[in-house]
Amino acid sequence: MTSTESSSRPYGAFPVRIGFQVQPQHAEYGQIRRAVAAAEEAGVDIVFNWDHFYPLSGEPEGLHFECWTMLGAWAEATERVEIGALVSCNSYRNPELLADMARTVDHISNGRLILGIGSGWFEKDYQEYGYEFGTAGGRLDILAEALPRIEQRLSKLNPQPTRNIPVLIGGGGEKKTLKLVAKHATIWHGFGDAETVAHKHAVLDQHCADVGRDPGEIERSVAVSDSPEKVGQGLLDVGTRLFTVSASGPDYDLGLLREWISWRDEQNK
């Protein structure tokens, strides 16, 4: 797909944005806090963590911190960036409680929370913390039940959230996950090269048509680990507008993030 063709796609209306996932593993909290501050100072748009109880790489019993407690601290420690989990695990909290937590962090941050959510997958978390792991399909079915409950609870809370909290759903499952995105999300987050992402976008667009949703309402996000010179234009041409770099502790390297921020500024001129 050419740049001209991509500009006609409905989700091309979103500006290019850059996210930074500060993976809360193998680091003291002070190191995490400094990485978040440095990313905000560098000009990133969104700072994410993740919702796990153990490291996903390196020493499996290494240093690690909990997701939502950290987001509350980030809400106070930051001023401009949006914040959120990439992504919160639906299995770990009652949906009504999660809605209330999200509303509270939304207020603490003056309207900067993104509610990232997924069905969960890391079996060690489930085993160690006493959650039923079940099957991938079963966890997606539970997520499908939870999302309307979250929406209903948000509508009942007093005070109300400061805005319609953006919902990010992560995952590329074409039969269930992308259908949930079409019904409930304002951001879809996935993985892969431009060809893979273009296919997922087409599937998501069809789900939107099936449920009567404007696909232009859904911002398209992808994880990136290469330089923008290598992969940026290809992903941009297929409709991606949010590009998220990740880094792990203890030494959070912002080099690649700064490359993407500079590239973003060129694209948004």
XYZ file of N, CA and C in Angstrom:
807
model
N 0.838 -1.188 0.000
C 0.000 0.000 0.000
C 0.875 1.241 0.000
N 0.529 2.219 -0.805
C 1.320 3.439 -0.875
C 0.874 4.430 0.174
N 1.693 5.475 0.376
C 1.331 6.516 1.336
C 0.044 7.207 0.933
N -0.144 7.394 -0.396
C -1.362 8.041 -0.874
C -2.585 7.203 -0.541
N -2.466 5.887 -0.753
C -3.589 5.007 -0.431
C -3.882 4.999 1.055
N -2.838 5.013 1.887
C -3.051 4.946 3.331
C -3.761 6.183 3.837
N -3.540 7.340 3.173
C -4.150 8.570 3.662
C -5.658 8.555 3.516
N -6.186 7.659 2.630
C -7.623 7.570 2.446
C -8.278 6.648 3.460
N -7.483 5.898 4.191
C -8.053 5.003 5.179
C -8.594 5.817 6.346
N -9.729 5.440 6.920
C -10.373 6.294 7.918
C -9.525 6.541 9.150
N -8.720 5.563 9.593
C -7.934 5.763 10.793
C -6.661 6.552 10.532
N -6.445 6.994 9.280
C -5.329 7.877 9.001
C -5.489 9.254 9.615
N -6.699 9.558 10.112
C -6.941 10.869 10.703
C -6.230 11.050 12.036
N -5.835 9.972 12.691
C -5.132 10.078 13.965
C -3.708 10.594 13.732
N -3.205 11.449 14.613
C -1.795 11.829 14.519
C -0.901 10.669 14.924
N 0.341 10.719 14.504
C 1.311 9.724 14.958
C 1.637 9.986 16.427
N 1.611 8.933 17.213
C 1.951 9.043 18.633
C 2.945 7.952 18.992
N 3.685 8.213 20.056
C 4.697 7.262 20.519
C 4.420 6.886 21.968
N 4.422 5.580 22.220
C 4.295 5.065 23.579
C 5.603 4.446 24.043
N 5.749 4.349 25.346
C 6.935 3.739 25.946
C 6.478 2.816 27.055
N 6.732 1.526 26.895
C 6.393 0.562 27.943
C 7.601 0.383 28.855
N 7.462 0.892 30.058
C 8.492 0.728 31.080
C 8.184 -0.584 31.794
N 8.865 -1.632 31.406
C 8.590 -2.946 31.971
C 9.094 -2.983 33.420
N 8.190 -3.211 34.373
C 8.552 -3.072 35.790
C 9.261 -4.307 36.351
N 10.320 -4.717 35.675
C 11.057 -5.912 36.090
C 12.546 -5.601 36.202
N 13.197 -6.296 37.147
C 14.645 -6.224 37.332
C 15.122 -4.821 37.696
N 14.282 -4.047 38.368
C 14.655 -2.677 38.727
C 14.039 -2.313 40.075
N 14.743 -1.466 40.806
C 14.154 -0.829 41.982
C 13.141 0.220 41.518
N 12.204 0.569 42.388
C 11.177 1.508 41.943
C 11.776 2.862 41.567
N 12.807 3.291 42.261
C 13.428 4.566 41.909
C 13.928 4.586 40.479
N 14.437 3.469 39.996
C 14.894 3.392 38.608
C 13.721 3.467 37.639
N 12.633 2.846 38.012
C 11.420 2.917 37.191
C 10.913 4.353 37.134
N 10.833 4.984 38.280
C 10.338 6.360 38.343
C 11.200 7.293 37.492
N 12.508 7.135 37.544
C 13.388 7.993 36.752
C 13.219 7.746 35.254
N 12.963 6.479 34.876
C 12.735 6.182 33.463
C 11.460 6.847 32.961
N 10.423 6.818 33.765
C 9.168 7.477 33.399
C 9.382 8.976 33.247
N 10.081 9.585 34.200
C 10.343 11.026 34.134
C 11.162 11.383 32.897
N 12.151 10.553 32.585
C 12.996 10.821 31.420
C 12.191 10.691 30.129
N 11.297 9.720 30.074
C 10.471 9.544 28.880
C 9.526 10.727 28.695
N 8.942 11.198 29.788
C 8.065 12.368 29.678
C 8.854 13.586 29.230
N 10.025 13.774 29.770
C 10.859 14.906 29.380
C 11.269 14.813 27.908
N 11.479 13.583 27.417
C 11.880 13.392 26.017
C 10.745 13.690 25.046
N 9.519 13.709 25.538
C 8.397 14.063 24.689
C 7.486 12.927 24.286
N 7.586 11.780 24.964
C 6.724 10.656 24.630
C 5.264 11.008 24.910
N 4.360 10.344 24.209
C 2.931 10.626 24.377
C 2.284 9.808 25.483
N 2.678 8.535 25.605
C 2.063 7.627 26.568
C 3.158 6.813 27.239
N 3.026 6.613 28.546
C 3.911 5.698 29.259
C 3.062 4.549 29.808
N 3.442 3.347 29.424
C 2.754 2.137 29.861
C 3.635 1.349 30.822
N 3.002 0.539 31.676
C 3.699 -0.571 32.329
C 3.041 -1.867 31.835
N 3.103 -2.932 32.611
C 2.346 -4.134 32.273
C 1.783 -4.728 33.550
N 0.882 -5.676 33.399
C 0.171 -6.251 34.536
C 0.592 -7.703 34.728
N 1.737 -7.887 35.370
C 2.241 -9.212 35.722
C 2.760 -9.166 37.151
N 3.023 -10.331 37.690
C 3.529 -10.427 39.054
C 4.969 -10.920 39.112
N 5.461 -11.388 37.978
C 6.831 -11.886 37.878
C 7.443 -11.394 36.567
N 8.768 -11.328 36.499
C 9.404 -10.943 35.238
C 9.025 -11.889 34.104
N 8.963 -11.335 32.900
C 8.689 -12.143 31.722
C 9.964 -12.567 31.011
N 11.077 -11.954 31.357
C 12.355 -12.333 30.766
C 13.432 -12.205 31.830
N 14.583 -12.807 31.577
C 15.652 -12.762 32.567
C 15.344 -13.664 33.752
N 15.891 -13.314 34.903
C 15.698 -14.092 36.123
C 14.207 -14.183 36.467
N 13.615 -15.384 36.459
C 12.174 -15.498 36.666
C 11.706 -15.071 38.051
N 12.611 -15.054 39.029
C 12.246 -14.600 40.375
C 12.847 -13.220 40.663
N 13.165 -12.478 39.627
C 13.810 -11.175 39.784
C 12.876 -10.111 40.340
N 13.434 -8.923 40.530
C 12.667 -7.797 41.047
C 11.460 -7.517 40.159
N 10.324 -7.192 40.799
C 9.111 -6.906 40.038
C 8.130 -6.152 40.916
N 7.301 -5.301 40.298
C 6.308 -4.516 41.026
C 4.941 -4.617 40.362
N 3.909 -4.387 41.172
C 2.517 -4.518 40.740
C 2.070 -3.312 39.910
N 1.174 -3.584 38.972
C 0.771 -2.644 37.940
C -0.027 -1.435 38.439
N -1.195 -1.666 39.033
C -2.126 -0.566 39.272
C -1.705 0.334 40.427
N -1.053 -0.234 41.431
C -0.498 0.620 42.479
C 0.490 1.598 41.859
N 1.308 1.083 40.938
C 2.285 1.907 40.247
C 1.617 2.999 39.406
N 0.531 2.667 38.728
C -0.147 3.679 37.918
C -0.666 4.835 38.769
N -1.129 4.529 39.980
C -1.545 5.602 40.869
C -0.400 6.538 41.203
N 0.787 5.955 41.422
C 1.969 6.780 41.696
C 2.360 7.588 40.469
N 2.313 6.976 39.299
C 2.652 7.696 38.067
C 1.685 8.855 37.817
N 0.422 8.668 38.191
C -0.560 9.734 38.002
C -0.158 10.997 38.747
N 0.453 10.827 39.921
C 0.929 11.972 40.698
C 2.282 12.471 40.218
N 3.129 11.565 39.752
C 4.517 11.913 39.428
C 4.682 12.525 38.041
N 3.699 12.363 37.165
C 3.779 12.901 35.808
C 2.799 14.061 35.649
N 2.997 14.829 34.583
C 2.146 16.000 34.358
C 1.428 15.987 33.016
N 2.081 15.463 31.994
C 1.560 15.608 30.631
C 1.191 14.285 29.975
N 2.001 13.254 30.144
C 1.805 12.007 29.402
C 0.544 11.284 29.837
N -0.052 10.566 28.894
C -1.073 9.601 29.272
C -0.368 8.390 29.869
N -1.088 7.659 30.697
C -0.519 6.494 31.376
C -1.500 5.330 31.293
N -0.968 4.117 31.403
C -1.844 2.959 31.393
C -1.068 1.669 31.422
N -1.794 0.583 31.530
C -1.199 -0.751 31.479
C -1.274 -1.273 30.053
N -0.214 -1.930 29.632
C -0.196 -2.578 28.331
C 0.091 -4.061 28.569
N -0.925 -4.808 28.957
C -2.275 -4.414 29.306
C -2.626 -4.978 30.677
N -3.721 -4.472 31.252
C -4.211 -5.028 32.508
C -4.861 -6.387 32.240
N -4.611 -7.345 33.112
C -5.165 -8.691 32.946
C -6.563 -8.754 33.552
N -7.539 -9.073 32.731
C -8.916 -9.133 33.191
C -9.120 -10.145 34.309
N -8.304 -11.191 34.359
C -8.501 -12.261 35.338
C -8.200 -11.838 36.771
N -7.415 -10.797 36.955
C -6.860 -10.527 38.275
C -7.745 -9.660 39.160
N -8.778 -9.033 38.591
C -9.613 -8.128 39.377
C -11.059 -8.228 38.938
N -11.950 -8.138 39.879
C -13.372 -8.046 39.582
C -13.615 -6.864 38.622
N -14.452 -7.028 37.595
C -14.629 -5.947 36.622
C -15.107 -4.631 37.231
N -16.007 -4.719 38.195
C -16.483 -3.491 38.837
C -15.370 -2.803 39.612
N -14.544 -3.589 40.285
C -13.408 -3.017 40.995
C -12.440 -2.373 40.024
N -12.151 -3.047 38.909
C -11.231 -2.476 37.938
C -11.763 -1.154 37.399
N -13.059 -1.079 37.152
C -13.652 0.177 36.693
C -13.439 1.293 37.714
N -13.630 0.970 38.975
C -13.457 1.971 40.030
C -11.992 2.387 40.142
N -11.082 1.423 40.035
C -9.654 1.745 40.049
C -9.301 2.668 38.889
N -9.824 2.353 37.698
C -9.538 3.173 36.530
C -10.086 4.581 36.706
N -11.314 4.691 37.215
C -11.896 6.011 37.449
C -11.052 6.808 38.436
N -10.556 6.147 39.481
C -9.759 6.835 40.489
C -8.438 7.336 39.897
N -7.739 6.482 39.147
C -6.483 6.921 38.524
C -6.751 7.992 37.477
N -7.877 7.906 36.796
C -8.281 8.956 35.861
C -8.355 10.305 36.570
N -8.957 10.341 37.742
C -9.063 11.597 38.483
C -7.711 12.055 39.024
N -6.937 11.131 39.574
C -5.623 11.503 40.108
C -4.760 12.131 39.013
N -4.880 11.610 37.805
C -4.048 12.071 36.690
C -4.670 13.231 35.916
N -5.831 13.708 36.350
C -6.535 14.759 35.622
C -6.848 14.342 34.181
N -7.325 13.104 34.050
C -7.837 12.657 32.766
C -6.791 12.140 31.810
N -5.771 11.437 32.323
C -4.696 10.951 31.452
C -4.591 9.431 31.424
N -5.567 8.726 31.978
C -5.496 7.265 32.000
C -6.036 6.661 30.716
N -5.337 5.649 30.206
C -5.845 4.742 29.185
C -6.065 3.396 29.857
N -7.260 2.837 29.707
C -7.563 1.539 30.312
C -7.216 0.440 29.328
N -5.976 -0.044 29.408
C -5.559 -1.184 28.604
C -6.011 -2.472 29.268
N -6.542 -3.398 28.476
C -7.039 -4.639 29.057
C -6.901 -5.786 28.054
N -6.669 -6.971 28.600
C -6.593 -8.182 27.795
C -7.058 -9.364 28.614
N -7.083 -10.521 27.995
C -7.665 -11.699 28.651
C -6.693 -12.451 29.547
N -5.376 -12.148 29.439
C -4.391 -12.824 30.270
C -3.791 -14.041 29.586
N -2.513 -14.331 29.952
C -1.848 -15.455 29.287
C -0.692 -16.059 30.087
N -0.143 -15.334 31.061
C 1.094 -15.772 31.720
C 0.751 -16.724 32.864
N 0.947 -18.025 32.623
C 0.434 -19.042 33.547
C 1.046 -18.938 34.930
N 2.291 -18.550 35.044
C 2.921 -18.464 36.359
C 2.181 -17.491 37.267
N 1.766 -16.354 36.727
C 0.985 -15.408 37.519
C -0.239 -16.080 38.126
N -0.947 -16.812 37.302
C -2.176 -17.471 37.738
C -1.887 -18.505 38.822
N -0.883 -19.307 38.599
C -0.570 -20.376 39.553
C -0.131 -19.814 40.898
N 0.760 -18.849 40.879
C 1.331 -18.319 42.115
C 0.333 -17.483 42.912
N -0.613 -16.847 42.230
C -1.550 -15.957 42.920
C -2.940 -16.564 43.078
N -3.093 -17.816 42.673
C -4.322 -18.534 42.967
C -5.486 -18.251 42.044
N -5.209 -17.811 40.820
C -6.275 -17.602 39.842
C -6.408 -18.846 38.970
N -7.633 -19.113 38.524
C -7.853 -20.239 37.629
C -7.370 -19.889 36.230
N -6.472 -20.689 35.664
C -5.886 -20.387 34.368
C -6.846 -20.732 33.228
N -7.454 -21.882 33.277
C -8.412 -22.261 32.251
C -7.780 -22.377 30.881
N -8.532 -21.962 29.864
C -8.065 -22.019 28.480
C -8.049 -20.625 27.882
N -7.318 -20.461 26.781
C -7.267 -19.156 26.123
C -8.655 -18.718 25.677
N -9.411 -19.646 25.094
C -10.763 -19.305 24.666
C -11.668 -18.958 25.827
N -11.532 -19.697 26.922
C -12.340 -19.410 28.104
C -12.024 -18.056 28.699
N -10.747 -17.697 28.719
C -10.364 -16.388 29.256
C -10.911 -15.255 28.383
N -10.937 -15.471 27.073
C -11.522 -14.465 26.179
C -13.024 -14.345 26.389
N -13.691 -15.458 26.651
C -15.122 -15.405 26.934
C -15.394 -14.626 28.218
N -14.544 -14.804 29.212
C -14.700 -14.069 30.471
C -14.453 -12.581 30.245
N -13.481 -12.258 29.395
C -13.245 -10.848 29.055
C -14.470 -10.257 28.365
N -15.078 -11.018 27.475
C -16.278 -10.532 26.784
C -17.401 -10.234 27.767
N -17.496 -11.012 28.842
C -18.503 -10.755 29.873
C -18.129 -9.557 30.730
N -16.826 -9.348 30.924
C -16.365 -8.292 31.829
C -16.490 -6.895 31.227
N -16.256 -6.764 29.936
C -16.209 -5.422 29.334
C -17.524 -4.653 29.492
N -18.700 -5.248 29.261
C -19.937 -4.507 29.530
C -20.106 -4.166 31.007
N -19.648 -5.029 31.886
C -19.739 -4.731 33.318
C -18.860 -3.541 33.676
N -17.679 -3.470 33.083
C -16.804 -2.316 33.313
C -17.489 -1.043 32.823
N -18.063 -1.091 31.640
C -18.740 0.089 31.085
C -19.916 0.512 31.965
N -20.687 -0.467 32.432
C -21.835 -0.142 33.276
C -21.409 0.467 34.602
N -20.350 -0.077 35.215
C -19.881 0.455 36.484
C -19.344 1.870 36.314
N -18.621 2.107 35.245
C -18.108 3.461 34.992
C -19.246 4.470 34.905
N -20.373 4.048 34.341
C -21.510 4.968 34.198
C -22.205 5.258 35.521
N -21.976 4.402 36.532
C -22.660 4.546 37.822
C -21.823 5.257 38.879
N -20.538 5.397 38.650
C -19.643 5.903 39.692
C -19.874 7.383 39.964
N -19.659 7.751 41.208
C -19.785 9.142 41.644
C -18.546 9.533 42.437
N -17.721 10.431 41.914
C -17.920 11.181 40.672
C -17.636 10.349 39.437
N -18.170 10.803 38.338
C -17.917 10.175 37.050
C -16.452 10.360 36.645
N -15.944 9.528 35.752
C -14.615 9.804 35.201
C -14.571 11.194 34.587
N -13.371 11.729 34.473
C -13.228 13.074 33.915
C -13.471 13.101 32.414
N -13.382 11.951 31.752
C -13.618 11.837 30.312
C -14.081 10.417 30.019
N -14.476 10.164 28.799
C -14.715 8.795 28.379
C -13.357 8.107 28.308
N -13.032 7.317 29.304
C -11.689 6.737 29.410
C -11.417 5.871 28.184
N -10.347 6.163 27.449
C -10.022 5.323 26.291
C -9.759 3.887 26.729
N -10.290 2.952 25.978
C -10.082 1.529 26.240
C -9.174 0.963 25.152
N -8.057 0.388 25.569
C -7.126 -0.277 24.669
C -7.243 -1.770 24.899
N -7.489 -2.521 23.843
C -7.510 -3.971 23.931
C -6.328 -4.506 23.138
N -5.563 -5.378 23.772
C -4.398 -5.945 23.134
C -4.644 -7.382 22.701
N -4.066 -7.752 21.569
C -4.154 -9.124 21.092
C -4.642 -9.190 19.666
N -4.243 -10.238 18.963
C -4.545 -10.333 17.551
C -5.487 -11.442 17.147
N -6.126 -12.108 18.111
C -7.052 -13.180 17.771
C -8.180 -12.673 16.894
N -8.378 -13.304 15.744
C -9.270 -12.740 14.738
C -10.739 -13.040 14.971
N -11.051 -14.144 15.637
C -12.454 -14.503 15.835
C -13.052 -13.840 17.066
N -12.275 -13.750 18.144
C -12.818 -13.232 19.402
C -12.232 -11.877 19.784
N -10.902 -11.772 19.837
C -10.289 -10.547 20.345
C -10.640 -9.342 19.482
N -10.468 -9.467 18.177
C -10.730 -8.311 17.320
C -12.215 -7.964 17.269
N -13.059 -8.939 17.494
C -14.488 -8.642 17.603
C -14.771 -7.819 18.862
N -14.084 -8.139 19.957
C -14.230 -7.342 21.177
C -13.705 -5.923 20.970
N -12.615 -5.801 20.221
C -12.099 -4.468 19.904
C -13.165 -3.655 19.177
N -13.786 -4.261 18.173
C -14.806 -3.564 17.397
C -15.973 -3.109 18.266
N -16.313 -3.894 19.261
C -17.454 -3.562 20.123
C -17.115 -2.564 21.223
N -15.875 -2.620 21.755
C -15.619 -1.917 23.012
C -14.424 -0.967 23.024
N -13.486 -1.093 22.116
C -12.205 -0.398 22.279
C -12.140 0.906 21.483
N -11.265 1.774 21.939
C -10.907 2.968 21.173
C -9.487 2.864 20.624
N -8.713 1.878 21.114
C -7.366 1.617 20.608
C -7.209 0.104 20.501
N -6.652 -0.349 19.379
C -6.231 -1.747 19.260
C -4.719 -1.803 19.243
N -4.135 -2.729 20.043
C -2.686 -2.894 20.089
C -2.322 -4.297 19.644
N -1.388 -4.356 18.671
C -0.962 -5.651 18.177
C 0.526 -5.714 17.923
N 0.929 -6.768 17.250
C 2.334 -7.057 17.000
C 2.493 -7.532 15.562
N 3.684 -7.342 15.019
C 3.973 -7.902 13.710
C 4.478 -6.881 12.724
N 4.836 -7.379 11.538
C 5.323 -6.501 10.482
C 4.140 -5.871 9.764
N 4.438 -5.036 8.780
C 3.381 -4.284 8.113
C 2.353 -5.197 7.454
N 2.797 -6.275 6.844
C 1.867 -7.189 6.182
C 0.926 -7.834 7.192
N 1.481 -8.276 8.317
C 0.655 -8.887 9.365
C -0.342 -7.885 9.920
N 0.139 -6.688 10.213
C -0.723 -5.657 10.790
C -1.823 -5.257 9.810
N -1.493 -5.139 8.530
C -2.501 -4.796 7.534
C -3.617 -5.833 7.504
N -3.244 -7.099 7.610
C -4.258 -8.163 7.641
C -5.151 -8.027 8.873
N -4.536 -7.784 10.029
C -5.334 -7.625 11.251
C -6.266 -6.422 11.137
N -5.786 -5.340 10.542
C -6.645 -4.166 10.353
C -7.851 -4.512 9.480
N -7.621 -5.285 8.423
C -8.722 -5.663 7.546
C -9.757 -6.509 8.285
N -9.279 -7.433 9.117
C -10.193 -8.250 9.910
C -10.972 -7.380 10.894
N -10.273 -6.464 11.552
C -10.937 -5.568 12.497
C -11.964 -4.693 11.784
N -11.614 -4.176 10.615
C -12.563 -3.359 9.862
C -13.838 -4.139 9.541
N -13.686 -5.421 9.216
C -14.864 -6.226 8.921
C -15.709 -6.444 10.168
N -15.062 -6.675 11.307
C -15.826 -6.789 12.556
C -16.568 -5.485 12.847
N -15.929 -4.353 12.575
C -16.601 -3.071 12.777
C -17.844 -2.973 11.889
N -17.708 -3.388 10.632
C -18.857 -3.372 9.731
C -19.968 -4.271 10.252
N -19.597 -5.415 10.795
C -20.587 -6.372 11.286
C -21.383 -5.834 12.466
N -20.739 -5.008 13.306
C -21.429 -4.485 14.494
C -21.892 -3.036 14.302
N -21.695 -2.498 13.112
C -22.131 -1.133 12.837
C -21.252 -0.060 13.444
N -19.956 -0.356 13.574
C -19.009 0.585 14.180
C -18.169 1.240 13.094
N -17.926 2.527 13.234
C -17.031 3.239 12.325
C -15.603 2.826 12.646
N -14.869 2.176 11.723
C -13.496 1.765 12.024
C -12.566 2.941 12.267
N -12.955 4.116 11.796
C -12.144 5.306 12.027
C -12.124 5.772 13.460
N -12.976 5.186 14.302
C -12.981 5.530 15.727
C -11.886 4.801 16.502
N -11.239 3.826 15.881
C -10.293 2.968 16.594
C -8.869 3.287 16.154
N -8.072 3.784 17.085
C -6.668 4.056 16.825
C -5.906 2.739 16.749
N -4.984 2.634 15.789
C -4.245 1.394 15.567
C -2.836 1.527 16.143
N -2.473 0.591 17.014
C -1.213 0.635 17.751
C -0.410 -0.638 17.483
N 0.903 -0.513 17.537
C 1.752 -1.683 17.356
C 3.004 -1.545 18.205
N 3.527 -2.681 18.681
C 4.805 -2.707 19.381
C 5.926 -2.675 18.349
N 6.956 -1.871 18.612
C 8.088 -1.770 17.688
C 9.390 -1.988 18.453
N 10.299 -2.728 17.810
C 11.604 -2.972 18.415
C 12.745 -2.619 17.468
N 12.409 -2.234 16.233
C 13.393 -1.766 15.268
C 13.311 -0.254 15.132
N 14.255 0.314 14.424
C 14.293 1.760 14.232
C 13.175 2.198 13.298
N 12.743 3.451 13.393
C 11.707 3.937 12.476
C 12.163 3.923 11.029
N 13.458 4.062 10.792
C 13.957 4.009 9.417
C 13.690 2.649 8.785
N 13.686 1.599 9.594
C 13.467 0.253 9.069
C 11.992 -0.092 8.919
N 11.187 0.268 9.894
C 9.807 -0.238 9.897
C 8.739 0.850 9.960
N 9.127 2.082 10.205
C 8.138 3.120 10.440
C 7.197 3.366 9.279
N 7.753 3.601 8.085
C 6.905 3.957 6.953
C 5.964 2.825 6.567
N 6.467 1.594 6.595
C 5.616 0.469 6.241
C 4.417 0.331 7.171
N 4.666 0.465 8.471
C 3.567 0.374 9.434
C 2.633 1.574 9.327
N 3.191 2.737 9.059
C 2.377 3.933 8.876
C 1.462 3.776 7.672
N 1.988 3.232 6.596
C 1.225 3.101 5.361
C 0.034 2.171 5.494
N 0.069 1.233 6.431
C -1.071 0.333 6.610
C -2.012 0.805 7.710
N -1.779 1.994 8.226
C -2.740 2.595 9.146
C -2.326 2.689 10.595
N -1.136 2.210 10.953
C -0.684 2.315 12.344
C -0.420 3.776 12.676
N -0.857 4.186 13.865
C -0.622 5.568 14.275
C 0.008 5.668 15.668
N -0.046 4.619 16.452
C 0.591 4.610 17.769
C 1.667 3.534 17.764
N 2.898 3.945 18.025
C 4.055 3.055 17.964
C 4.667 2.986 19.364
N 4.774 1.787 19.923
C 5.212 1.654 21.311
C 6.508 0.873 21.409
N 7.495 1.550 22.001
C 8.812 0.995 22.293
C 8.790 0.474 23.723
N 9.532 -0.573 24.023
C 9.609 -1.080 25.391
C 11.055 -1.156 25.841
N 11.224 -1.121 27.164
C 12.558 -1.269 27.749
C 12.412 -1.920 29.115
N 13.401 -2.721 29.476
C 13.410 -3.449 30.740
C 14.470 -2.877 31.664
N 14.287 -3.093 32.970
C 15.263 -2.678 33.951
C 16.430 -3.643 34.018
N 17.459 -3.281 34.773
C 17.537 -2.086 35.622
C 17.938 -0.817 34.879
N 18.558 -0.941 33.701
C 19.021 0.240 32.960
C 18.079 0.480 31.792
N 17.146 1.394 31.971
C 16.149 1.662 30.941
C 16.770 2.530 29.851
N 16.998 1.921 28.696
C 17.640 2.586 27.574
C 16.582 3.323 26.747
N 16.710 4.641 26.653
C 15.744 5.448 25.914
C 16.223 5.798 24.508
N 17.320 5.182 24.064
C 17.875 5.536 22.759
C 16.900 5.317 21.615
N 16.322 4.119 21.522
C 15.374 3.829 20.461
C 14.127 4.694 20.594
N 13.676 4.919 21.814
C 12.508 5.772 22.037
C 12.740 7.157 21.455
N 13.905 7.725 21.679
C 14.194 9.069 21.167
C 14.185 9.089 19.639
N 14.634 8.008 19.002
C 14.563 7.934 17.544
C 13.114 8.004 17.067
N 12.250 7.268 17.735
C 10.847 7.254 17.340
C 10.169 8.594 17.614
N 10.537 9.256 18.693
C 9.966 10.578 18.975
C 10.360 11.566 17.878
N 11.605 11.545 17.451
C 12.050 12.436 16.376
C 11.313 12.114 15.076
N 11.143 10.836 14.783
C 10.419 10.418 13.582
C 8.966 10.883 13.648
N 8.333 10.744 14.807
C 6.963 11.221 14.995
C 6.848 12.701 14.643
N 7.780 13.492 15.136
C 7.729 14.923 14.903
C 7.835 15.263 13.416
N 8.605 14.466 12.680
C 8.693 14.664 11.228
C 7.360 14.314 10.555
N 6.735 13.235 11.006
C 5.475 12.807 10.376
C 4.335 13.769 10.650
N 4.348 14.402 11.805
C 3.220 15.259 12.211
C 3.384 16.713 11.805
N 4.432 17.031 11.047
C 4.620 18.421 10.595
C 3.463 18.853 9.685
